[in-house]
Amino acid sequence: MRIVAVEELTVDMELAREVLDPDTGRILLGAGTRGLPHYADRLRSMDVHYLYVADDVARDLAIPATIAEETRICAEQALDRIFEKCELDQQPDYQPIKQTVRVLIRKVLDNREMLVNVCEMQCCGGDFLSHSVNVAVLSLLLAKRLGYDADKMQKLGMGALLHDIGVAGMPHSLLKKRQEFTAEEKLLYEQHAVIGYYRVKENWEVSPLSRSVLLCHHERSDGSGYPRRLLKGDIHEFSRIVGLVDCLEELAGGHPFSRRLSIQEALETMNGKARDWFDLELVKLFIDCIPACPTGTTVRLNDGRKAVVLAQNKGFPLRPVVRIFEDATGKRVAPGQEVDLLQLNHLVIM
Ligand SMILES: [Fe+2]
């Protein structure tokens, strides 16, 4: 299978991995569905932007999921119950969410490649449930790289999963807004850090370190963040991790007041901000977890040919193994020629 943008679906493709409704977990399109271009508008309206498809280009390719779709849906549902209680100004039961974090940790520890398939991160702007689950998974992957023990991972995971609960109860018109916020709206939105913190402040089920993530995940190393304009040395590592991951996920997911970027654009933006906003070492470690050209995606080479990424070359993110399927004139060629870009220096990905 390979990963194809909804705009590039063609009639010869067959759905290789089912598409689930992010709200209900119900199957929207089952594996094996054909005539995919017919569903393009509907998928886009539901903020589904990539599909796993099978066609002659890469029918034999298996793409491992970072976490299974069922796990993601269960985590979102558990978090939804917390958001619902918060919206009603009631005290949620955090016990189920602790169990959710335990499951996510197990899945992350099982991910032997420790690579994130960012194409799974199909979160839409203003969808705080899928955003929060993405942030938790990515934070835990980074924690694994840092060698965190189970206790630290649990506390970080709780903070990451709950980091935006302060937005529960804020006007939907604000949370779903895709244009830039006015100064007043920005001020209102920024209150979510303090609101979230006060929601868990007295709750013994959420540890003080997890709570601090809710308060400090928008603080930046140079003191330009909010709410307290802390400097790097005063921001706990948990908040620096979640702040960094949250920022990338927002850039790639198209969160309020930002255009949706490609993962390459998002990573470049992160790199540019690394010195001022984030911990440089954490940024490096994080970028290392994300393949610049994820397995199954399409790339264009400098000679104009198009290819699908088959495998990564560890330590060389821009030189994967690829399979050519389109020539420089845009004509489909019988796929089969496999090229290891590590061996052929004259070929580069554009
Ligand atoms: Fe936030």
Short mmCIF file of N, CA, C and O and ligand atoms in Angstrom, two decimals, residues 128 131 163-165 167 189-190 192-193 213-214 217-218 226 242 246 250 255, ligand 1:
data_model
loop_
_atom_site.label_atom_id
_atom_site.label_comp_id
_atom_site.label_asym_id
_atom_site.label_seq_id
_atom_site.Cartn_x
_atom_site.Cartn_y
_atom_site.Cartn_z
N PHE A 128 -9.58 19.18 19.18
CA PHE A 128 -8.64 19.07 20.29
C PHE A 128 -8.45 17.64 20.78
O PHE A 128 -7.48 17.34 21.46
N HIS A 131 -5.89 16.09 18.28
CA HIS A 131 -4.66 16.86 18.52
C HIS A 131 -3.98 16.39 19.81
O HIS A 131 -2.78 16.13 19.84
N HIS A 163 -3.25 18.41 28.13
CA HIS A 163 -2.66 19.76 28.10
C HIS A 163 -3.61 20.87 27.66
O HIS A 163 -3.48 22.00 28.09
N ASP A 164 -4.60 20.53 26.84
CA ASP A 164 -5.50 21.58 26.33
C ASP A 164 -6.90 21.52 26.93
O ASP A 164 -7.83 22.12 26.35
N ILE A 165 -7.10 20.85 28.07
CA ILE A 165 -8.48 20.76 28.57
C ILE A 165 -9.04 22.13 28.97
O ILE A 165 -10.24 22.28 29.13
N VAL A 167 -9.43 24.50 27.07
CA VAL A 167 -10.26 25.06 25.98
C VAL A 167 -11.71 24.59 26.08
O VAL A 167 -12.58 25.17 25.44
N TYR A 189 -8.16 33.02 24.10
CA TYR A 189 -7.65 31.67 23.82
C TYR A 189 -6.49 31.32 24.75
O TYR A 189 -6.39 30.21 25.27
N GLU A 190 -5.62 32.30 24.96
CA GLU A 190 -4.43 32.04 25.77
C GLU A 190 -4.76 31.71 27.23
O GLU A 190 -3.95 31.13 27.95
N HIS A 192 -6.53 29.43 28.16
CA HIS A 192 -6.77 27.99 28.35
C HIS A 192 -5.68 27.35 29.20
O HIS A 192 -5.92 26.36 29.89
N ALA A 193 -4.47 27.92 29.18
CA ALA A 193 -3.38 27.32 29.97
C ALA A 193 -3.69 27.43 31.47
O ALA A 193 -3.57 26.45 32.22
N VAL A 213 2.29 20.86 33.17
CA VAL A 213 2.29 20.85 31.70
C VAL A 213 1.10 21.65 31.17
O VAL A 213 1.22 22.38 30.18
N LEU A 214 -0.04 21.54 31.86
CA LEU A 214 -1.22 22.28 31.42
C LEU A 214 -0.96 23.79 31.49
O LEU A 214 -1.38 24.55 30.62
N HIS A 217 2.73 24.69 28.83
CA HIS A 217 3.09 24.17 27.51
C HIS A 217 3.19 25.24 26.43
O HIS A 217 3.62 24.96 25.32
N HIS A 218 2.79 26.48 26.75
CA HIS A 218 2.98 27.57 25.76
C HIS A 218 4.10 28.52 26.17
O HIS A 218 4.25 29.57 25.55
N TYR A 226 3.47 32.22 27.04
CA TYR A 226 2.47 32.63 28.03
C TYR A 226 2.11 31.43 28.89
O TYR A 226 2.41 30.30 28.50
N VAL A 242 6.25 18.87 25.64
CA VAL A 242 4.87 19.01 25.14
C VAL A 242 4.73 20.30 24.31
O VAL A 242 4.07 20.31 23.27
N ASP A 246 3.54 20.01 20.60
CA ASP A 246 2.28 20.72 20.38
C ASP A 246 2.43 21.69 19.21
O ASP A 246 1.57 21.77 18.34
N GLU A 250 0.49 21.44 15.70
CA GLU A 250 -0.36 22.55 15.27
C GLU A 250 0.00 22.99 13.87
O GLU A 250 -0.87 23.25 13.05
N HIS A 255 -3.93 24.08 13.10
CA HIS A 255 -4.66 24.47 14.29
C HIS A 255 -5.12 25.93 14.16
O HIS A 255 -4.75 26.59 13.21
FE FE B 1 -2.47 24.73 24.28
#
